[in-house]
Amino acid sequence: MKAKVTRRTLLGGSLVAGAGLLAAACGQPVATMPAEGEAPAAEEEAKPAEETTAMEPKKVVYLHYTTTQAVWEENFGQIFDNFRAQFPEAELQVDAVTGGFGVLIEKAVASFAGNVPIDMYYGHFSYISQFAQQEMIQPLDPFIAKDADVAREDFYDHALEKIQGQIYGIAWFNQGKEFWYNADQVTEAGLATPDELVAEGKWTWDAALEFAQKLTKREGANTTRWGFFYAYHSTGWFGHHLKAWGADWWNDDISAATMDTPEFAAAVQAAQDLVVKHEVSPRISSPSENDAKASFEEETLASRLASGANTRSFQAN
């Protein structure tokens, strides 16, 4: 016999389907007891126990983010189809936004402030903590505990977004930041590839700098092709750079900042040198109008750090 689907079990079951870092929304209405001296509402005729779930909502509202790329639409379309097949009695309402996570955050916050119900959000580590601090989302632990098909042990620890020991998100995919390079430009320059240097044990940050210098092209004072770029202006991305120098933003238990260490200073200096001293990476602020815009897809950028999620963009171009 198939169990009836309540909003709670829908949220729990959807963890298997997966959608970003799933975040279950807070703010669902709860029944309240009448205040002292207040007359209770007139009792209605008792209904059979099996009909009590009829009053529970059957619609699940999901605030989704889309890149509008075919591979993104196809994969999430399959996820949504699987959910609807598993829970045919439920209505899944997908409200999709695009144009950057800022658009999703703005809509999520506005909906929450206006008491517009959203059951789940497409989550991302860059804003999950903000939603949790504003009590827009609740921990997923209770849903996992009550779902016979899902267990905490089913997921790698690094695929869980946790705050103070509680799970607020489960990643539907995970990746690192890889070094990408234009193979044609490397061949044209007669350089050994990073893969070859790795095999020889020679791939270091110094080797990456030399690699970028030889791939950078200029016409007079203007740069027509940049040798290397990564989002060093982003605190999240810069963490990768910091760790290469044995530094980090915080200590292991995040009880104290470690931005005053010699290792941190050396990492910052190395990143700054890529832009100011060696001029292999573009300026983020006040770029020269005469320099080429660094674009890996348009071949005005020879190499970069990027996550595997960028594969769809690289393949499309």
Tab-separated table of C-alpha atoms in Angstrom:
chain	number	residue	atom	x	y	z
A	1	MET	CA	0.000	0.000	0.000
A	2	LYS	CA	1.395	3.386	-0.970
A	3	ALA	CA	1.614	5.885	1.875
A	4	LYS	CA	-0.135	9.209	1.568
A	5	VAL	CA	2.175	12.079	0.726
A	6	THR	CA	2.317	15.003	3.107
A	7	ARG	CA	4.371	18.161	2.702
A	8	ARG	CA	6.891	16.750	5.169
A	9	THR	CA	7.356	13.493	3.272
A	10	LEU	CA	7.512	15.348	-0.012
A	11	LEU	CA	10.416	17.399	1.267
A	12	GLY	CA	12.154	14.317	2.571
A	13	GLY	CA	11.554	12.290	-0.569
A	14	SER	CA	12.840	15.047	-2.783
A	15	LEU	CA	16.283	14.637	-1.274
A	16	VAL	CA	16.667	11.523	-3.374
A	17	ALA	CA	15.706	13.377	-6.539
A	18	GLY	CA	18.209	16.104	-5.748
A	19	ALA	CA	18.224	19.701	-6.913
A	20	GLY	CA	21.179	21.868	-6.115
A	21	LEU	CA	21.843	22.180	-2.447
A	22	LEU	CA	18.283	21.475	-1.410
A	23	ALA	CA	17.050	23.843	1.241
A	24	ALA	CA	13.734	23.210	2.961
A	25	ALA	CA	11.976	26.473	3.653
A	26	CYS	CA	10.717	27.587	7.041
A	27	GLY	CA	7.605	29.494	7.903
A	28	GLN	CA	4.954	26.827	7.360
A	29	PRO	CA	1.712	27.538	9.268
A	30	VAL	CA	1.104	25.574	12.459
A	31	ALA	CA	-2.046	25.066	14.514
A	32	THR	CA	-2.372	27.165	17.687
A	33	MET	CA	-4.279	26.587	20.899
A	34	PRO	CA	-6.941	29.179	21.855
A	35	ALA	CA	-5.806	31.734	24.415
A	36	GLU	CA	-7.042	31.416	27.986
A	37	GLY	CA	-10.651	32.537	28.176
A	38	GLU	CA	-11.063	32.407	24.424
A	39	ALA	CA	-13.922	30.311	23.166
A	40	PRO	CA	-12.787	27.465	20.951
A	41	ALA	CA	-14.118	27.276	17.439
A	42	ALA	CA	-17.232	25.223	16.939
A	43	GLU	CA	-16.379	21.576	16.617
A	44	GLU	CA	-16.962	19.986	13.282
A	45	GLU	CA	-18.241	16.496	12.849
A	46	ALA	CA	-15.403	14.038	13.353
A	47	LYS	CA	-13.959	12.589	10.162
A	48	PRO	CA	-12.383	9.165	9.705
A	49	ALA	CA	-8.658	9.053	10.497
A	50	GLU	CA	-7.707	8.129	6.940
A	51	GLU	CA	-9.117	11.426	5.690
A	52	THR	CA	-7.065	13.687	7.953
A	53	THR	CA	-4.318	14.127	5.375
A	54	ALA	CA	-6.767	15.680	2.935
A	55	MET	CA	-6.248	19.076	4.591
A	56	GLU	CA	-2.491	18.961	4.164
A	57	PRO	CA	-1.088	20.891	1.171
A	58	LYS	CA	-0.339	18.899	-1.958
A	59	LYS	CA	1.547	21.627	-3.819
A	60	VAL	CA	5.316	21.958	-3.501
A	61	VAL	CA	6.722	25.313	-4.589
A	62	TYR	CA	10.372	25.192	-5.623
A	63	LEU	CA	12.384	28.336	-6.419
A	64	HIS	CA	14.760	27.136	-9.107
A	65	TYR	CA	17.825	28.629	-10.783
A	66	THR	CA	18.556	27.916	-14.436
A	67	THR	CA	21.387	28.817	-16.769
A	68	THR	CA	18.948	28.177	-19.673
A	69	GLN	CA	21.580	25.935	-21.280
A	70	ALA	CA	20.264	22.760	-22.879
A	71	VAL	CA	22.224	20.386	-20.642
A	72	TRP	CA	20.954	22.203	-17.530
A	73	GLU	CA	17.335	22.177	-18.701
A	74	GLU	CA	17.489	18.516	-19.744
A	75	ASN	CA	19.004	17.291	-16.477
A	76	PHE	CA	16.675	19.222	-14.221
A	77	GLY	CA	13.731	18.372	-16.451
A	78	GLN	CA	14.491	14.704	-15.781
A	79	ILE	CA	14.708	15.370	-12.040
A	80	PHE	CA	11.325	17.086	-12.084
A	81	ASP	CA	9.794	14.287	-14.178
A	82	ASN	CA	11.106	11.672	-11.737
A	83	PHE	CA	9.614	13.572	-8.818
A	84	ARG	CA	6.209	13.839	-10.483
A	85	ALA	CA	6.280	10.140	-11.375
A	86	GLN	CA	7.099	9.186	-7.790
A	87	PHE	CA	4.458	11.507	-6.321
A	88	PRO	CA	1.660	11.762	-8.929
A	89	GLU	CA	-0.790	13.100	-6.347
A	90	ALA	CA	1.415	16.134	-5.683
A	91	GLU	CA	1.698	19.288	-7.745
A	92	LEU	CA	5.271	20.480	-8.242
A	93	GLN	CA	5.416	24.180	-9.060
A	94	VAL	CA	8.826	25.197	-10.408
A	95	ASP	CA	9.442	28.943	-10.314
A	96	ALA	CA	12.615	29.453	-12.349
A	97	VAL	CA	14.867	32.511	-12.361
A	98	THR	CA	18.045	33.287	-14.284
A	99	GLY	CA	20.578	36.085	-14.518
A	100	GLY	CA	22.769	35.227	-11.530
A	101	PHE	CA	22.253	34.075	-7.969
A	102	GLY	CA	21.572	37.653	-6.920
A	103	VAL	CA	18.229	37.435	-8.729
A	104	LEU	CA	17.298	34.265	-6.845
A	105	ILE	CA	18.366	35.727	-3.505
A	106	GLU	CA	16.331	38.883	-4.091
A	107	LYS	CA	13.199	36.908	-4.970
A	108	ALA	CA	13.673	34.486	-2.073
A	109	VAL	CA	14.111	37.248	0.500
A	110	ALA	CA	11.200	39.270	-0.893
A	111	SER	CA	8.917	36.218	-0.892
A	112	PHE	CA	9.864	35.345	2.667
A	113	ALA	CA	9.312	38.922	3.851
A	114	GLY	CA	5.945	39.005	2.084
A	115	ASN	CA	4.893	35.637	3.554
A	116	VAL	CA	4.712	34.093	0.084
A	117	PRO	CA	5.239	30.351	0.676
A	118	ILE	CA	8.225	28.650	-0.942
A	119	ASP	CA	8.921	25.069	0.112
A	120	MET	CA	12.390	24.592	-1.344
A	121	TYR	CA	15.135	26.683	-2.899
A	122	TYR	CA	17.906	25.907	-5.318
A	123	GLY	CA	20.787	26.243	-2.891
A	124	HIS	CA	24.390	27.315	-3.249
A	125	PHE	CA	27.114	27.505	-0.627
A	126	SER	CA	27.475	31.224	-1.293
A	127	TYR	CA	24.095	32.066	0.229
A	128	ILE	CA	22.935	29.050	2.261
A	129	SER	CA	24.355	30.598	5.452
A	130	GLN	CA	22.495	33.858	4.761
A	131	PHE	CA	19.190	31.999	4.404
A	132	ALA	CA	19.877	30.024	7.580
A	133	GLN	CA	20.763	33.120	9.614
A	134	GLN	CA	17.558	34.807	8.484
A	135	GLU	CA	15.651	31.630	9.406
A	136	MET	CA	14.371	31.272	5.858
A	137	ILE	CA	15.350	27.606	5.820
A	138	GLN	CA	15.409	24.816	8.352
A	139	PRO	CA	17.822	21.920	8.889
A	140	LEU	CA	17.239	18.823	6.789
A	141	ASP	CA	18.205	16.414	9.580
A	142	PRO	CA	14.598	15.769	10.753
A	143	PHE	CA	13.493	14.969	7.201
A	144	ILE	CA	16.421	12.609	6.669
A	145	ALA	CA	15.727	10.870	9.993
A	146	LYS	CA	12.099	10.187	9.018
A	147	ASP	CA	12.827	8.999	5.479
A	148	ALA	CA	13.338	5.255	5.263
A	149	ASP	CA	15.016	5.574	1.856
A	150	VAL	CA	17.609	8.181	2.858
A	151	ALA	CA	20.368	8.044	5.468
A	152	ARG	CA	23.031	10.504	6.527
A	153	GLU	CA	25.634	7.858	5.713
A	154	ASP	CA	24.530	7.835	2.064
A	155	PHE	CA	26.395	11.092	1.439
A	156	TYR	CA	30.045	12.045	1.572
A	157	ASP	CA	30.701	14.586	4.279
A	158	HIS	CA	32.076	17.148	1.837
A	159	ALA	CA	28.795	16.989	-0.114
A	160	LEU	CA	26.840	18.280	2.881
A	161	GLU	CA	26.383	21.951	3.672
A	162	LYS	CA	26.437	22.056	7.474
A	163	ILE	CA	26.036	24.920	9.913
A	164	GLN	CA	26.735	24.261	13.585
A	165	GLY	CA	26.597	20.529	12.932
A	166	GLN	CA	23.200	20.548	11.225
A	167	ILE	CA	22.635	19.776	7.546
A	168	TYR	CA	21.167	22.606	5.495
A	169	GLY	CA	21.987	21.366	2.015
A	170	ILE	CA	22.912	18.267	0.024
A	171	ALA	CA	24.923	18.760	-3.148
A	172	TRP	CA	23.542	17.242	-6.337
A	173	PHE	CA	27.037	17.456	-7.819
A	174	ASN	CA	30.455	18.421	-6.528
A	175	GLN	CA	33.662	19.511	-8.221
A	176	GLY	CA	36.959	21.206	-7.631
A	177	LYS	CA	38.636	24.029	-9.491
A	178	GLU	CA	40.656	22.708	-12.405
A	179	PHE	CA	43.379	24.290	-14.534
A	180	TRP	CA	42.057	24.758	-18.065
A	181	TYR	CA	44.218	25.773	-21.016
A	182	ASN	CA	43.867	26.297	-24.749
A	183	ALA	CA	45.674	23.310	-26.248
A	184	ASP	CA	46.028	24.914	-29.690
A	185	GLN	CA	47.692	28.002	-28.232
A	186	VAL	CA	50.032	25.855	-26.137
A	187	THR	CA	51.051	23.832	-29.206
A	188	GLU	CA	51.545	27.007	-31.224
A	189	ALA	CA	53.841	28.390	-28.513
A	190	GLY	CA	55.825	25.130	-28.405
A	191	LEU	CA	55.230	24.640	-24.671
A	192	ALA	CA	55.002	21.504	-22.595
A	193	THR	CA	51.437	20.963	-21.423
A	194	PRO	CA	50.520	21.069	-17.725
A	195	ASP	CA	49.800	17.323	-17.942
A	196	GLU	CA	53.353	16.693	-19.153
A	197	LEU	CA	54.801	18.890	-16.411
A	198	VAL	CA	52.707	17.065	-13.811
A	199	ALA	CA	54.068	13.730	-15.054
A	200	GLU	CA	57.598	15.093	-14.623
A	201	GLY	CA	56.825	16.468	-11.166
A	202	LYS	CA	57.463	20.017	-12.395
A	203	TRP	CA	53.974	21.553	-12.245
A	204	THR	CA	54.136	24.252	-9.575
A	205	TRP	CA	52.809	27.786	-9.195
A	206	ASP	CA	56.153	29.030	-10.510
A	207	ALA	CA	55.741	26.800	-13.558
A	208	ALA	CA	52.169	28.063	-14.001
A	209	LEU	CA	53.459	31.645	-13.935
A	210	GLU	CA	56.085	30.902	-16.599
A	211	PHE	CA	53.404	29.115	-18.629
A	212	ALA	CA	51.160	32.196	-18.437
A	213	GLN	CA	53.972	34.598	-19.299
A	214	LYS	CA	54.795	32.711	-22.497
A	215	LEU	CA	51.133	32.620	-23.536
A	216	THR	CA	50.436	36.308	-22.907
A	217	LYS	CA	50.417	38.404	-26.085
A	218	ARG	CA	50.789	42.161	-26.438
A	219	GLU	CA	50.727	44.717	-29.202
A	220	GLY	CA	52.699	47.651	-27.919
A	221	ALA	CA	51.292	48.547	-24.509
A	222	ASN	CA	48.029	46.685	-25.126
A	223	THR	CA	47.325	43.094	-24.119
A	224	THR	CA	45.606	41.088	-26.843
A	225	ARG	CA	45.671	37.755	-25.021
A	226	TRP	CA	45.967	37.136	-21.301
A	227	GLY	CA	48.003	34.211	-20.057
A	228	PHE	CA	46.041	33.263	-16.958
A	229	PHE	CA	43.049	34.208	-14.847
A	230	TYR	CA	41.014	33.017	-11.910
A	231	ALA	CA	38.553	34.820	-9.676
A	232	TYR	CA	41.105	36.067	-7.139
A	233	HIS	CA	38.700	38.889	-6.278
A	234	SER	CA	36.212	36.349	-4.847
A	235	THR	CA	36.691	35.262	-1.236
A	236	GLY	CA	35.449	31.771	-2.056
A	237	TRP	CA	37.763	31.311	-5.032
A	238	PHE	CA	40.733	32.894	-3.309
A	239	GLY	CA	40.601	30.131	-0.721
A	240	HIS	CA	42.136	27.772	-3.293
A	241	HIS	CA	45.058	30.141	-3.724
A	242	LEU	CA	45.492	30.556	0.025
A	243	LYS	CA	45.726	26.820	0.644
A	244	ALA	CA	48.523	26.512	-1.922
A	245	TRP	CA	50.561	28.827	0.319
A	246	GLY	CA	49.556	27.026	3.509
A	247	ALA	CA	47.149	29.812	4.463
A	248	ASP	CA	43.413	30.200	5.013
A	249	TRP	CA	40.851	32.747	6.124
A	250	TRP	CA	40.245	31.047	9.488
A	251	ASN	CA	41.769	28.422	11.731
A	252	ASP	CA	40.448	24.861	11.587
A	253	ASP	CA	37.527	25.342	13.979
A	254	ILE	CA	36.748	28.832	12.605
A	255	SER	CA	37.270	30.397	16.017
A	256	ALA	CA	39.898	32.924	14.932
A	257	ALA	CA	40.881	34.750	11.752
A	258	THR	CA	44.284	33.888	10.266
A	259	MET	CA	44.633	36.735	7.792
A	260	ASP	CA	47.629	38.176	9.643
A	261	THR	CA	49.972	35.232	9.049
A	262	PRO	CA	53.105	35.395	6.850
A	263	GLU	CA	51.644	32.640	4.659
A	264	PHE	CA	48.495	34.670	4.031
A	265	ALA	CA	50.552	37.746	3.136
A	266	ALA	CA	52.683	35.715	0.718
A	267	ALA	CA	49.578	34.311	-0.997
A	268	VAL	CA	48.076	37.777	-1.423
A	269	GLN	CA	51.352	39.130	-2.797
A	270	ALA	CA	51.617	36.296	-5.318
A	271	ALA	CA	48.086	36.961	-6.579
A	272	GLN	CA	48.734	40.687	-6.800
A	273	ASP	CA	51.943	40.069	-8.729
A	274	LEU	CA	50.011	38.174	-11.410
A	275	VAL	CA	48.174	41.408	-12.184
A	276	VAL	CA	50.523	44.255	-11.300
A	277	LYS	CA	54.047	42.884	-11.664
A	278	HIS	CA	53.859	40.130	-14.271
A	279	GLU	CA	50.764	41.459	-16.074
A	280	VAL	CA	49.556	38.024	-17.109
A	281	SER	CA	46.123	38.479	-15.502
A	282	PRO	CA	43.633	41.306	-16.134
A	283	ARG	CA	42.576	43.926	-13.634
A	284	ILE	CA	39.072	43.487	-12.292
A	285	SER	CA	38.702	47.118	-11.292
A	286	SER	CA	39.493	49.887	-13.781
A	287	PRO	CA	40.577	47.649	-16.691
A	288	SER	CA	42.198	49.310	-19.671
A	289	GLU	CA	39.783	49.918	-22.537
A	290	ASN	CA	42.583	49.081	-24.972
A	291	ASP	CA	43.228	45.614	-23.558
A	292	ALA	CA	41.316	42.551	-24.690
A	293	LYS	CA	38.618	41.273	-22.391
A	294	ALA	CA	39.835	37.989	-20.923
A	295	SER	CA	37.570	35.324	-22.410
A	296	PHE	CA	38.498	31.654	-22.560
A	297	GLU	CA	35.675	31.008	-25.023
A	298	GLU	CA	36.790	33.824	-27.347
A	299	GLU	CA	40.449	32.730	-27.088
A	300	THR	CA	41.658	35.975	-25.525
A	301	LEU	CA	42.552	34.016	-22.389
A	302	ALA	CA	45.006	31.128	-22.665
A	303	SER	CA	44.494	29.434	-19.298
A	304	ARG	CA	42.347	29.724	-16.219
A	305	LEU	CA	41.120	28.039	-13.078
A	306	ALA	CA	37.482	27.028	-13.443
A	307	SER	CA	35.144	24.439	-12.002
A	308	GLY	CA	33.891	21.448	-13.929
A	309	ALA	CA	30.528	23.208	-14.116
A	310	ASN	CA	32.051	25.416	-16.825
A	311	THR	CA	32.367	22.418	-19.141
A	312	ARG	CA	28.921	23.096	-20.605
A	313	SER	CA	29.942	26.667	-21.514
A	314	PHE	CA	33.278	25.609	-22.992
A	315	GLN	CA	31.642	22.882	-25.082
A	316	ALA	CA	28.918	25.239	-26.286
A	317	ASN	CA	31.557	27.635	-27.587
